[in-house]
């Protein structure tokens, strides 16, 4: 799988909230930085758990790319934004 295919599969699995597809895309030693956490998240299992918490809190959340893939080799990223519709009661 090419880096571009990996990132596309990652974004799709995240946006479809598919832990069965998402987890295997993460190498065991993966690191992930998220502005909603106080420090980086290390390891595939920890990232899948974090994703589950986000999916529960924001059920229609998805990632949308905002630019081309950056980097090369083992270190790549793709700019993305979290998109969701926050609708509900405001009691």
GROMACS .gro file of C-alpha atoms in nm:
model
   91
    1UNK     CA    1   0.000   0.000   0.000
    2UNK     CA    2   0.142   0.338  -0.098
    3UNK     CA    3   0.151   0.627   0.150
    4UNK     CA    4  -0.126   0.801  -0.046
    5UNK     CA    5  -0.344   0.486  -0.031
    6UNK     CA    6  -0.272   0.447   0.340
    7UNK     CA    7  -0.373   0.805   0.419
    8UNK     CA    8  -0.687   0.774   0.206
    9UNK     CA    9  -0.783   0.449   0.385
   10UNK     CA   10  -0.709   0.610   0.724
   11UNK     CA   11  -0.931   0.910   0.650
   12UNK     CA   12  -1.209   0.688   0.515
   13UNK     CA   13  -1.202   0.449   0.812
   14UNK     CA   14  -1.197   0.745   1.054
   15UNK     CA   15  -1.485   0.920   0.881
   16UNK     CA   16  -1.690   0.598   0.862
   17UNK     CA   17  -1.610   0.532   1.228
   18UNK     CA   18  -1.496   0.182   1.140
   19UNK     CA   19  -1.263   0.059   1.416
   20UNK     CA   20  -1.221  -0.277   1.241
   21UNK     CA   21  -1.079  -0.100   0.935
   22UNK     CA   22  -0.909   0.182   1.126
   23UNK     CA   23  -0.708  -0.020   1.380
   24UNK     CA   24  -0.512  -0.235   1.132
   25UNK     CA   25  -0.402   0.076   0.942
   26UNK     CA   26  -0.206   0.190   1.248
   27UNK     CA   27   0.140   0.048   1.308
   28UNK     CA   28   0.183  -0.066   1.671
   29UNK     CA   29   0.433   0.215   1.738
   30UNK     CA   30   0.232   0.491   1.568
   31UNK     CA   31   0.226   0.836   1.722
   32UNK     CA   32  -0.065   1.075   1.686
   33UNK     CA   33  -0.109   1.436   1.787
   34UNK     CA   34  -0.453   1.578   1.845
   35UNK     CA   35  -0.538   1.925   1.975
   36UNK     CA   36  -0.810   1.771   2.195
   37UNK     CA   37  -0.554   1.582   2.405
   38UNK     CA   38  -0.296   1.726   2.645
   39UNK     CA   39  -0.012   1.521   2.494
   40UNK     CA   40   0.055   1.299   2.191
   41UNK     CA   41  -0.108   0.956   2.180
   42UNK     CA   42   0.127   0.663   2.136
   43UNK     CA   43   0.036   0.321   2.000
   44UNK     CA   44  -0.235   0.181   1.777
   45UNK     CA   45  -0.459   0.062   2.060
   46UNK     CA   46  -0.450   0.402   2.231
   47UNK     CA   47  -0.541   0.576   1.905
   48UNK     CA   48  -0.831   0.338   1.840
   49UNK     CA   49  -0.958   0.402   2.196
   50UNK     CA   50  -0.927   0.778   2.143
   51UNK     CA   51  -1.111   0.751   1.812
   52UNK     CA   52  -1.392   0.558   1.985
   53UNK     CA   53  -1.431   0.837   2.241
   54UNK     CA   54  -1.445   1.100   1.968
   55UNK     CA   55  -1.692   0.896   1.761
   56UNK     CA   56  -1.918   0.862   2.064
   57UNK     CA   57  -1.900   1.234   2.142
   58UNK     CA   58  -1.937   1.347   1.780
   59UNK     CA   59  -2.136   1.077   1.598
   60UNK     CA   60  -2.138   1.257   1.262
   61UNK     CA   61  -1.772   1.361   1.281
   62UNK     CA   62  -1.552   1.302   0.978
   63UNK     CA   63  -1.218   1.416   0.841
   64UNK     CA   64  -1.192   1.612   0.519
   65UNK     CA   65  -0.861   1.674   0.346
   66UNK     CA   66  -0.751   2.032   0.292
   67UNK     CA   67  -0.434   1.984   0.092
   68UNK     CA   68  -0.193   1.744  -0.070
   69UNK     CA   69   0.012   1.480   0.108
   70UNK     CA   70   0.328   1.621   0.269
   71UNK     CA   71   0.652   1.436   0.336
   72UNK     CA   72   0.791   1.117   0.196
   73UNK     CA   73   0.895   0.768   0.294
   74UNK     CA   74   0.789   0.668   0.645
   75UNK     CA   75   0.694   1.020   0.751
   76UNK     CA   76   0.392   1.159   0.574
   77UNK     CA   77   0.088   1.362   0.666
   78UNK     CA   78  -0.213   1.505   0.492
   79UNK     CA   79  -0.373   1.826   0.613
   80UNK     CA   80  -0.732   1.762   0.719
   81UNK     CA   81  -1.003   1.925   0.921
   82UNK     CA   82  -1.263   1.767   1.145
   83UNK     CA   83  -1.608   1.835   1.008
   84UNK     CA   84  -1.935   1.776   1.185
   85UNK     CA   85  -2.277   1.921   1.230
   86UNK     CA   86  -2.338   2.018   1.589
   87UNK     CA   87  -2.713   2.005   1.617
   88UNK     CA   88  -2.915   1.934   1.925
   89UNK     CA   89  -3.103   2.078   2.213
   90UNK     CA   90  -2.971   2.380   2.393
   91UNK     CA   91  -3.145   2.353   2.728
   0.00000   0.00000   0.00000
